[in-house]
PDB file of C-alpha atoms in Angstrom:
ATOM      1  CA  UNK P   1       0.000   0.000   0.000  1.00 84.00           C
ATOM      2  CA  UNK P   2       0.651   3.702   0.089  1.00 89.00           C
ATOM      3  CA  UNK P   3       2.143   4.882   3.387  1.00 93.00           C
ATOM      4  CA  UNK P   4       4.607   7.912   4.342  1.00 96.00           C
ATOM      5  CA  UNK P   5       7.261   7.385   7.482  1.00 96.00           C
ATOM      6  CA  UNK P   6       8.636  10.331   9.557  1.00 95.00           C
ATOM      7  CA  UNK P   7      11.009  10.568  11.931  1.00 89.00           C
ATOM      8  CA  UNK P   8       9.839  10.873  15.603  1.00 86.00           C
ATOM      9  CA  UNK P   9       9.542  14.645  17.467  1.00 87.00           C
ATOM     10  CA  UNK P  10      10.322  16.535  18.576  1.00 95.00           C
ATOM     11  CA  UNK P  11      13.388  17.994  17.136  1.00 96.00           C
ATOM     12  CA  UNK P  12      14.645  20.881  19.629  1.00 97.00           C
ATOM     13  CA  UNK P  13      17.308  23.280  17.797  1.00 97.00           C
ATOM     14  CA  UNK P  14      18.571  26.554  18.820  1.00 97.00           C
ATOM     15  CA  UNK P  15      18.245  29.458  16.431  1.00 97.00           C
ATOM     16  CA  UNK P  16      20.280  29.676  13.242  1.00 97.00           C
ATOM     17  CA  UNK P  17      21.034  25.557  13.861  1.00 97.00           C
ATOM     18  CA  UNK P  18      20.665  23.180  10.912  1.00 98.00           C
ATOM     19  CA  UNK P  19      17.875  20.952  10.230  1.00 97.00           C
ATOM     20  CA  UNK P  20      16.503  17.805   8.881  1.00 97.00           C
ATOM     21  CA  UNK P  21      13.392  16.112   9.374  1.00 97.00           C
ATOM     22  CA  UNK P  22      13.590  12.856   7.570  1.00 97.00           C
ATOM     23  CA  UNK P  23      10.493  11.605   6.000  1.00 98.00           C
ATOM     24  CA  UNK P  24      10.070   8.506   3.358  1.00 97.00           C
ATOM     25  CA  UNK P  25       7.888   6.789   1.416  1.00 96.00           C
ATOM     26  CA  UNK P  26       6.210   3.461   0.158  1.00 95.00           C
ATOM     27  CA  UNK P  27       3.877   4.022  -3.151  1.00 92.00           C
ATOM     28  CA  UNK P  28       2.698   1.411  -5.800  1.00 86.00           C
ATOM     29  CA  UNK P  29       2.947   4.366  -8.387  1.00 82.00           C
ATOM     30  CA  UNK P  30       4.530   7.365  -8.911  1.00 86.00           C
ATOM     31  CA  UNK P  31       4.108   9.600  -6.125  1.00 92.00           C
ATOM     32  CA  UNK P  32       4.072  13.788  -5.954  1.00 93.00           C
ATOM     33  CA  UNK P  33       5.683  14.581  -2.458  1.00 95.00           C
ATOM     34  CA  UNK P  34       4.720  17.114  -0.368  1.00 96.00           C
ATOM     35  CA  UNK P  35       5.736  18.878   2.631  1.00 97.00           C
ATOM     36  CA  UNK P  36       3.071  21.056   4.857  1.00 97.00           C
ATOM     37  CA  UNK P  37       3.473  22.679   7.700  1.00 97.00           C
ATOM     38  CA  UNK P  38       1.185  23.483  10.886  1.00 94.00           C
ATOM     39  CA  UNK P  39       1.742  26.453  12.981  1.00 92.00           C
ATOM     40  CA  UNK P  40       0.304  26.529  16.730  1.00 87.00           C
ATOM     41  CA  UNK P  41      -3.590  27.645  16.275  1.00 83.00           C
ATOM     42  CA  UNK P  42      -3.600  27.299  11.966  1.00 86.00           C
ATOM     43  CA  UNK P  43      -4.405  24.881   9.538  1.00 88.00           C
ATOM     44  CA  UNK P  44      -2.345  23.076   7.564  1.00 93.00           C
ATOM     45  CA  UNK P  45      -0.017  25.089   4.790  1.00 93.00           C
ATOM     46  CA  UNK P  46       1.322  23.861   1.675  1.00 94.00           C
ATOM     47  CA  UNK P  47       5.584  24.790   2.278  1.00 97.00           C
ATOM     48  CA  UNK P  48       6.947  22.535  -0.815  1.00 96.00           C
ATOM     49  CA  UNK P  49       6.072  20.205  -3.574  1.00 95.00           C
ATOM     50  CA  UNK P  50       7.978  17.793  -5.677  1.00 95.00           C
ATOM     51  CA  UNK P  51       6.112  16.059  -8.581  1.00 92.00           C
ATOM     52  CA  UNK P  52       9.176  13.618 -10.236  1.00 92.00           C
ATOM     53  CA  UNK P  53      12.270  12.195  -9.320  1.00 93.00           C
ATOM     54  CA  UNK P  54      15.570  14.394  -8.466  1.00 95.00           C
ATOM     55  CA  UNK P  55      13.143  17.167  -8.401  1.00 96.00           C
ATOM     56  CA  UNK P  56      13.757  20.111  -5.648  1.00 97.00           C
ATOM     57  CA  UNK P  57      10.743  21.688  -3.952  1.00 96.00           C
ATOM     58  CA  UNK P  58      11.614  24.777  -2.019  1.00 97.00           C
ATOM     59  CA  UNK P  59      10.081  27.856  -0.213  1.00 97.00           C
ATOM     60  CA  UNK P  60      11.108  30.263   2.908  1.00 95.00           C
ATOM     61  CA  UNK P  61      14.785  28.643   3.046  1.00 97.00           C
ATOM     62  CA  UNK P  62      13.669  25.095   3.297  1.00 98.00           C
ATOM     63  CA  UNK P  63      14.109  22.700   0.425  1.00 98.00           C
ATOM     64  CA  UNK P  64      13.970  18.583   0.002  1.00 98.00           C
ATOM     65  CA  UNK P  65      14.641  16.751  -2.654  1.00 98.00           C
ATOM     66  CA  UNK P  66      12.918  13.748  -4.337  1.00 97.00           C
ATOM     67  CA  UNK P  67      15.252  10.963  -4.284  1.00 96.00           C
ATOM     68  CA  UNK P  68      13.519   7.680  -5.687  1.00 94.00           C
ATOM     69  CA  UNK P  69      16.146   5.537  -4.948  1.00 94.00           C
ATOM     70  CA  UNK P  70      16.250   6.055  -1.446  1.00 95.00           C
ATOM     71  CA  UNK P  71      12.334   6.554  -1.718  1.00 96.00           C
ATOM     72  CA  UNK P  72      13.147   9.834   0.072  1.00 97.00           C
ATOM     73  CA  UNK P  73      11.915  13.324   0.806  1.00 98.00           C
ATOM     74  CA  UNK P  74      13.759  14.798   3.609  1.00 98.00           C
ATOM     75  CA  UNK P  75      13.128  18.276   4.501  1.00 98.00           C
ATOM     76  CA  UNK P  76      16.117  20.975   5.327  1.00 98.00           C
ATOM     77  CA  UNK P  77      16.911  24.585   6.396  1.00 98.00           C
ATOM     78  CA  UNK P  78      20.115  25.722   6.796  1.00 97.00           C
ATOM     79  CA  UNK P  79      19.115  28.096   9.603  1.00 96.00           C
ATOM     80  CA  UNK P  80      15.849  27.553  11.437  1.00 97.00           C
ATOM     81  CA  UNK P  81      14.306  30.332  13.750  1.00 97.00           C
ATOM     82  CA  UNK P  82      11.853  30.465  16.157  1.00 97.00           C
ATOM     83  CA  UNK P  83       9.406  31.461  14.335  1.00 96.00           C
ATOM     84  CA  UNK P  84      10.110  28.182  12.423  1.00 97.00           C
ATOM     85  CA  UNK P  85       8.505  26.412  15.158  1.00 97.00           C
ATOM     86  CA  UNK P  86       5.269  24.455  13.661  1.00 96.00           C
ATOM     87  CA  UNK P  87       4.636  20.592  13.353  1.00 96.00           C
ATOM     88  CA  UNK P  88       5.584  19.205  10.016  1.00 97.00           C
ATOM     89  CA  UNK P  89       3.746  16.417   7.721  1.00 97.00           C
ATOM     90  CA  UNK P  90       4.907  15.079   4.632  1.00 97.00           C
ATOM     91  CA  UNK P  91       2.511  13.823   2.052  1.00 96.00           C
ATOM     92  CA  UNK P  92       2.285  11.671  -1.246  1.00 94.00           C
ATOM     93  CA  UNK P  93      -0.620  11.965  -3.281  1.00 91.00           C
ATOM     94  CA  UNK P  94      -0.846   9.866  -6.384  1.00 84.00           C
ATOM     95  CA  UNK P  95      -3.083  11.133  -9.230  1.00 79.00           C
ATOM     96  CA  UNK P  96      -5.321   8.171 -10.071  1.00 77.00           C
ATOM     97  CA  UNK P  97      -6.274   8.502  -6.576  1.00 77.00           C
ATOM     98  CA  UNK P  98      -6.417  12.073  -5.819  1.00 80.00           C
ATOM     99  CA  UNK P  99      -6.095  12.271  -2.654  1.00 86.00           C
ATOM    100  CA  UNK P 100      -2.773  12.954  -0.198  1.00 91.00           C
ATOM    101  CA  UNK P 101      -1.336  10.439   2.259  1.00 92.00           C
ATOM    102  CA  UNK P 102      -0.346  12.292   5.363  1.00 95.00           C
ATOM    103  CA  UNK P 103       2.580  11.194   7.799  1.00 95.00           C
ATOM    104  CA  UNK P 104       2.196  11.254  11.508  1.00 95.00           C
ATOM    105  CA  UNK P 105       4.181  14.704  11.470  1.00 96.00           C
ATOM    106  CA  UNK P 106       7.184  15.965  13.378  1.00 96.00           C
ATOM    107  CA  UNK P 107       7.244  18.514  15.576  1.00 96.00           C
ATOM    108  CA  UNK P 108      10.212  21.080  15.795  1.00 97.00           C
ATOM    109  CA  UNK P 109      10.838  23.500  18.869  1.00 97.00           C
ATOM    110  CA  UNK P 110      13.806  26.031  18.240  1.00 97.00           C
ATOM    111  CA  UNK P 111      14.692  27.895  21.255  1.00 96.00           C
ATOM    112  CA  UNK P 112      16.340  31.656  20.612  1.00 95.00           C
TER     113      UNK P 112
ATOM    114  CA  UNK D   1     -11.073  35.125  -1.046  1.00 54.00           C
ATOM    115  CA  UNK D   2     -10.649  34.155   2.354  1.00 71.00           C
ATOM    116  CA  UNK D   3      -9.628  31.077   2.306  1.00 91.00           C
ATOM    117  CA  UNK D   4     -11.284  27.583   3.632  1.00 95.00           C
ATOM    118  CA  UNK D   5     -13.856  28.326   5.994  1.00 95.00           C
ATOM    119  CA  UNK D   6     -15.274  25.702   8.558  1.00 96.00           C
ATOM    120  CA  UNK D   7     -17.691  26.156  11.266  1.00 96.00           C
ATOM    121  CA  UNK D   8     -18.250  26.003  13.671  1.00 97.00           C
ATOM    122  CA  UNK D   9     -14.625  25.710  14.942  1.00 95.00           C
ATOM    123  CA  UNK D  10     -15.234  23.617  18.368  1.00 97.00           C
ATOM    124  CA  UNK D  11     -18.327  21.414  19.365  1.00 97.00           C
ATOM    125  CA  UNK D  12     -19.269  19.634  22.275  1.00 98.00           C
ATOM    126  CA  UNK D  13     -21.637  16.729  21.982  1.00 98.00           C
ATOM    127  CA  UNK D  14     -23.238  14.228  23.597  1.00 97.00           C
ATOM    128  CA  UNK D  15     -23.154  10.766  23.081  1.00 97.00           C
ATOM    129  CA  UNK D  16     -25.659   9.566  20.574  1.00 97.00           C
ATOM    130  CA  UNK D  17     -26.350  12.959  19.711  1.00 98.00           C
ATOM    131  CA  UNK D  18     -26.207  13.786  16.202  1.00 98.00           C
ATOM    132  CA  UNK D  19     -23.660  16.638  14.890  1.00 98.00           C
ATOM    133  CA  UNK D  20     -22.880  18.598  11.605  1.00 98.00           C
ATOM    134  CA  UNK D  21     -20.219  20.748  10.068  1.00 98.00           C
ATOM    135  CA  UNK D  22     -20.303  22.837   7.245  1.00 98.00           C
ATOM    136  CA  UNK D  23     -17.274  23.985   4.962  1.00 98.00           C
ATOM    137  CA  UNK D  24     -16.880  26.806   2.279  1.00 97.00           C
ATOM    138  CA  UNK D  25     -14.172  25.994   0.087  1.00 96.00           C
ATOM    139  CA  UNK D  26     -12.080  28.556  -2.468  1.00 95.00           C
ATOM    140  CA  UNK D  27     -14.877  29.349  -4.693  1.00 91.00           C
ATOM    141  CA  UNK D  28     -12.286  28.308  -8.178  1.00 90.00           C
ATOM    142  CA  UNK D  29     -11.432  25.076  -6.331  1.00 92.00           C
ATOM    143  CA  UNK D  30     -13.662  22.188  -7.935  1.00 91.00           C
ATOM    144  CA  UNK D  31     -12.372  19.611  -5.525  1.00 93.00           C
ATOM    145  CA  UNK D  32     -13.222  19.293  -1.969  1.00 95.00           C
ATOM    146  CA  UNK D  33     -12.086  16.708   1.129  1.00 95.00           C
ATOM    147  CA  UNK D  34     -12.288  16.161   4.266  1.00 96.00           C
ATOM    148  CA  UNK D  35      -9.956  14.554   6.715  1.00 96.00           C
ATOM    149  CA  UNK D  36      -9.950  13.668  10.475  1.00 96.00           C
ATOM    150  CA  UNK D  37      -6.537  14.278  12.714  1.00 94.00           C
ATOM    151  CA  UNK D  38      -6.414  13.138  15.863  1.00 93.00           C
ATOM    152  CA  UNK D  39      -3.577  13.860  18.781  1.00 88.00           C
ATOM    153  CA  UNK D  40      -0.589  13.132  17.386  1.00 85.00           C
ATOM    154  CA  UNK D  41      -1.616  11.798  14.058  1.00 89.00           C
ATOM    155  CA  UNK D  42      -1.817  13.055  10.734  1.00 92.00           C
ATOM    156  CA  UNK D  43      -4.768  14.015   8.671  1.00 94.00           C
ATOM    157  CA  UNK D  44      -6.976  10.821   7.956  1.00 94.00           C
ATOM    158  CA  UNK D  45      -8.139  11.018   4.285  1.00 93.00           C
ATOM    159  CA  UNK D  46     -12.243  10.687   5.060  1.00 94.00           C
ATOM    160  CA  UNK D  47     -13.989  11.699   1.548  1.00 94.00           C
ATOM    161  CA  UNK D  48     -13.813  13.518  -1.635  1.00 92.00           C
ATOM    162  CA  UNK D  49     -15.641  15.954  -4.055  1.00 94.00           C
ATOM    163  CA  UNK D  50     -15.364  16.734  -7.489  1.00 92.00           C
ATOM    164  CA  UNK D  51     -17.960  19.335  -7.819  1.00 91.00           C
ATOM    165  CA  UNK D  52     -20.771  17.679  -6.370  1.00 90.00           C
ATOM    166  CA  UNK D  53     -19.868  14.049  -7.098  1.00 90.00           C
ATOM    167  CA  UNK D  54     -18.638  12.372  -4.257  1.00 89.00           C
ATOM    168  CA  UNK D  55     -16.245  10.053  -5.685  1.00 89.00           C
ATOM    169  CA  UNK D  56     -14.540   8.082  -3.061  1.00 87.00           C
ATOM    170  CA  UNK D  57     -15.128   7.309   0.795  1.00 87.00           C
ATOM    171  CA  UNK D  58     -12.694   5.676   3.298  1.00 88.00           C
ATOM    172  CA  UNK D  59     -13.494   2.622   5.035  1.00 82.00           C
ATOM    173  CA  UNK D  60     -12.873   5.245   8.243  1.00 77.00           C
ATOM    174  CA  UNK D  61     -16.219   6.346   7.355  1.00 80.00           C
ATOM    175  CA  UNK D  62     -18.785   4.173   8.586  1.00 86.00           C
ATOM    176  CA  UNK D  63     -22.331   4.363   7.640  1.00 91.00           C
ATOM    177  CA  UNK D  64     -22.803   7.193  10.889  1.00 94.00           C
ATOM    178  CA  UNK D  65     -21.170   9.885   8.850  1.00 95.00           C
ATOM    179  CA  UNK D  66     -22.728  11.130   5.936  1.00 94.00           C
ATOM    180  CA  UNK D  67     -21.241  14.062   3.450  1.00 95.00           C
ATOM    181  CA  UNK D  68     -22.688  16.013   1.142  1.00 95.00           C
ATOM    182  CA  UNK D  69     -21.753  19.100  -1.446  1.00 95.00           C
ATOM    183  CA  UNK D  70     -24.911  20.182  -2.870  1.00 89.00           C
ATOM    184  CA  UNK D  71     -24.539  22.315  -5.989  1.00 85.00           C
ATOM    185  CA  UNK D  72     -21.028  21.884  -5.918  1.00 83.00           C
ATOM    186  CA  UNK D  73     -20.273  24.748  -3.440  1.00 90.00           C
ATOM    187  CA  UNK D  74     -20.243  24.348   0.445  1.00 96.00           C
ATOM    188  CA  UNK D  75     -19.965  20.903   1.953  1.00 97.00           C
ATOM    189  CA  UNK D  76     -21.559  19.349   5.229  1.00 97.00           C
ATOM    190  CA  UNK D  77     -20.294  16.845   7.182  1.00 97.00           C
ATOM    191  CA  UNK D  78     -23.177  14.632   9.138  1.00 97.00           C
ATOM    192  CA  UNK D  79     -22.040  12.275  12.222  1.00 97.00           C
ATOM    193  CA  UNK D  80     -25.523  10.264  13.807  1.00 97.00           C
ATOM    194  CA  UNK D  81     -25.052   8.643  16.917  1.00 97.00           C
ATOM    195  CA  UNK D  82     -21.823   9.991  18.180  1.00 97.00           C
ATOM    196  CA  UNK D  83     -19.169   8.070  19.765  1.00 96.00           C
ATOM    197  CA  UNK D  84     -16.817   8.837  22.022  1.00 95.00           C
ATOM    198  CA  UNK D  85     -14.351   7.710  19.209  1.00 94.00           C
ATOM    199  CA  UNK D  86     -15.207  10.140  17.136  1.00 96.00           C
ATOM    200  CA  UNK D  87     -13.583  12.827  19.454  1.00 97.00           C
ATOM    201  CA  UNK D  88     -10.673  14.248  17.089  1.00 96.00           C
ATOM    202  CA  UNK D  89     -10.092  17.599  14.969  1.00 96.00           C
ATOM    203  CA  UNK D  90     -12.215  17.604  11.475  1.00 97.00           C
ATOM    204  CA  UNK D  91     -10.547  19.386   8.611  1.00 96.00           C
ATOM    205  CA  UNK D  92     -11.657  20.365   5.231  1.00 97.00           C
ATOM    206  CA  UNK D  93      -9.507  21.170   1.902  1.00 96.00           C
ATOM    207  CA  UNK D  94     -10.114  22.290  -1.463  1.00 95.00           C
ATOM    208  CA  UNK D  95      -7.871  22.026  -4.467  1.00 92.00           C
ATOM    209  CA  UNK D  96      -7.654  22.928  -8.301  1.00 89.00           C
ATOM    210  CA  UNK D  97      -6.264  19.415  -8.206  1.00 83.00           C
ATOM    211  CA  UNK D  98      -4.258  17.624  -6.205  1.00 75.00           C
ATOM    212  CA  UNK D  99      -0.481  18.870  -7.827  1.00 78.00           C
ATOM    213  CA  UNK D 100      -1.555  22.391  -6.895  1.00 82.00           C
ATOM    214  CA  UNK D 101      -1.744  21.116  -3.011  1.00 85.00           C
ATOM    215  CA  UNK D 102      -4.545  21.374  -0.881  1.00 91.00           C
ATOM    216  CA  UNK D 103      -5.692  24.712   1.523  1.00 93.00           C
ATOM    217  CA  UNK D 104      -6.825  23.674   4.270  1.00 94.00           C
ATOM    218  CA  UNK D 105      -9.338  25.304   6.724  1.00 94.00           C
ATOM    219  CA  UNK D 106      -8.651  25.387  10.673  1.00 93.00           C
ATOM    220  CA  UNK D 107     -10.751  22.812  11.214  1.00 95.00           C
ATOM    221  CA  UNK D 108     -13.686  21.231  13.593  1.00 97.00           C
ATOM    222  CA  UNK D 109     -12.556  20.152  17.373  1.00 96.00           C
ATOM    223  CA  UNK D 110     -15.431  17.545  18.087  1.00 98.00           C
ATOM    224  CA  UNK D 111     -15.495  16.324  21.808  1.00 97.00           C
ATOM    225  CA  UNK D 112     -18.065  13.813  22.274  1.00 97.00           C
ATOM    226  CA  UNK D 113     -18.255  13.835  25.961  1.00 96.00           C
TER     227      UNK D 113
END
């Protein structure tokens, strides 16, 4: 079946520290990959996209890349701020379906 | 626009009691789901609309929750007989299509107490 894996939160940085949030995937097709983000008291916002293989989604400093040989789609910022704090889901949505496949999410704490 | 609109954003129920939502989607978006998140999970795909054709239902949705999008617009979200199970936060998206992503609305806290 379809199914997205992400690593377990919460990641606690300080300011300006690097990050990754690993997240990967099992799909019978060809998957679009998604990250979306959740800040306290919102909904859920699209942050990046990836549609094909090697492709780079990126927006506001973070940026993953589509790796189909490691069935990957881990999400990085070079220098994460407090305002970056939010719980993060990665997705896969295949089109026959229509419909997005949501991780368990990950959240991230950076203290200043 | 403003955006995905859901209301009413918390309810408190009864058990057995009977509850709807209602969401307003982006008027150019055709397609329309909901989804159910509880603590510590991600979003649970429920149902989707294409216009008003509801085209495919998860096996999370028993035969308590109805949906409906009548005239392709706003949708409603129907659960009879509420279970303490059901407790969780209910969130509607609409999309131009799936590649364009979904925007999502704040959501529906149901407590069934």
């Amino acid at each position: 079946g379809n199914s997205v894996t992400q690593m377990e939160g919460p990641v606690t940085l300080s300011e300006e520290a690097f990050l990754t949030i690993n997240c990967t995937y099992t799909a019978t097709g060809y998957p679009s990959l998604f990250w979306y983000v959740q800040y306290p008291g919102e909904g859920l916002q699209l942050l990046l996209k990836a549609t094909k293989a090697d492709d780079k989604g990126s927006n506001k400093g973070f940026e993953a890349t589509y790796r189909k040989e490691t069935t990957s789609f881990h999400l990085e910022k070079g220098s994460v701020q407090v305002s970056d704090s939010a719980v993060y889901f990665c997705a896969l949505g295949l089109e026959d379906t229509d419909k997005l496949i949501f991780g368990t999410g990950t959240r991230l704490q950076v203290f200043p | 626009d403003t955006g995905v609109s859901q209301d009413p954003r918390h309810k408190i129920t009864k058990r057995g009691q009977n509850v709807t939502f209602r969401c307003d989607p982006i008027s150019e978006h055709n397609r329309l789901y909901w989804y159910r998140q509880t603590l510590g999970q991600g979003p649970e795909f429920l149902t989707y609309f294409q216009n008003e054709a509801q085209l495919e239902k998860s096996r999370l949705l028993s035969d308590r929750f109805s949906a409906e999008r009548p005239k392709g617009s706003f949708s409603t979200l129907e659960i009879q007989r509420t279970e303490q199970g059901d407790s969780a936060m209910y969130l509607c998206a609409s999309s131009a299509g799936f590649l364009y992503g979904y925007t999502f609305g704040s959501g529906t806290r149901l407590t069934v107490v």
